Coordinates of C-alpha atoms in Angstrom, one line a residue:
M945 CA 87.5 78.5 -73.4
T946 CA 84.6 76.1 -73.0
V947 CA 85.2 72.6 -71.6
R948 CA 82.7 69.7 -71.8
F949 CA 82.4 67.0 -69.1
L950 CA 81.1 63.7 -70.3
V951 CA 79.9 61.3 -67.5
A952 CA 78.5 57.8 -67.8
G953 CA 77.1 56.0 -64.8
E954 CA 74.2 54.1 -63.2
A955 CA 70.8 55.4 -64.3
S956 CA 70.0 56.5 -60.7
P957 CA 67.8 59.6 -60.4
D958 CA 70.4 61.3 -58.2
L959 CA 73.4 60.9 -60.5
P960 CA 72.7 64.1 -62.6
L961 CA 72.1 66.0 -59.4
R962 CA 75.4 64.8 -57.9
V963 CA 77.3 65.9 -61.0
L964 CA 75.7 69.3 -61.2
N965 CA 76.0 69.8 -57.5
L966 CA 79.8 69.7 -57.9
L967 CA 79.5 72.8 -60.0
A968 CA 77.0 74.5 -57.7
L969 CA 79.2 74.0 -54.6
R970 CA 81.8 76.2 -56.4
S971 CA 79.1 78.7 -57.7
I972 CA 80.0 77.6 -61.3
A973 CA 77.2 78.2 -63.8
F974 CA 77.1 75.8 -66.7
D975 CA 76.4 76.8 -70.3
A976 CA 74.5 73.6 -71.3
A977 CA 73.7 70.2 -69.8
S978 CA 72.1 67.1 -71.2
V979 CA 71.1 63.8 -69.7
Q980 CA 70.3 60.7 -71.8
R981 CA 69.3 57.3 -70.5
D982 CA 70.4 54.2 -72.3
G983 CA 69.0 51.2 -70.4
D984 CA 70.7 51.1 -67.0
T985 CA 73.1 53.9 -67.9
Y986 CA 72.9 57.7 -67.8
R987 CA 75.1 59.7 -70.1
I988 CA 75.5 63.3 -68.8
G989 CA 77.1 66.1 -70.8
V990 CA 77.9 69.5 -69.2
A991 CA 79.5 72.4 -71.0
V992 CA 81.2 75.1 -68.9
S993 CA 83.1 78.2 -70.0
G994 CA 85.6 80.4 -68.2
L995 CA 87.0 77.9 -65.7
E996 CA 90.3 78.9 -64.0
D997 CA 93.3 76.7 -64.7
G998 CA 93.2 73.4 -62.9
V999 CA 89.6 73.7 -61.9
A1000 CA 88.3 71.5 -64.7
E1001 CA 90.8 68.7 -63.8
L1002 CA 89.8 69.0 -60.1
L1003 CA 86.1 68.7 -61.0
L1004 CA 86.8 65.8 -63.3
A1005 CA 88.6 64.0 -60.5
K1006 CA 85.6 64.6 -58.2
M1007 CA 83.2 63.4 -60.8
R1008 CA 85.2 60.2 -61.3
A1009 CA 85.1 59.6 -57.5
L1010 CA 81.3 59.6 -57.3
V1011 CA 79.9 56.2 -56.4
L1012 CA 77.5 55.9 -59.3
V1013 CA 80.0 57.0 -62.0
E1014 CA 81.5 54.4 -64.4
S1015 CA 83.6 56.9 -66.4
A1016 CA 84.1 60.6 -66.8
T1017 CA 86.1 62.5 -69.4
L1018 CA 86.9 66.1 -70.3
S1019 CA 87.2 67.7 -73.7
S1020 CA 87.8 71.3 -74.8

């Protein structure tokens, strides 16, 4: 199953790196990623397949806790 993280936050150059680093720290490869800037906001989408149960929710909680993040959601 593939899940998609959608993150919106401050258009700071390090926000996409912080989001992707959460995956890298667990050696999780993503299938696709996109970053779009809308004024002062970044919208980041990351698709990941094959996550173990509970890992997606844990990653989502960590994304929401990032300082620059305004919102983060998960869809499958």
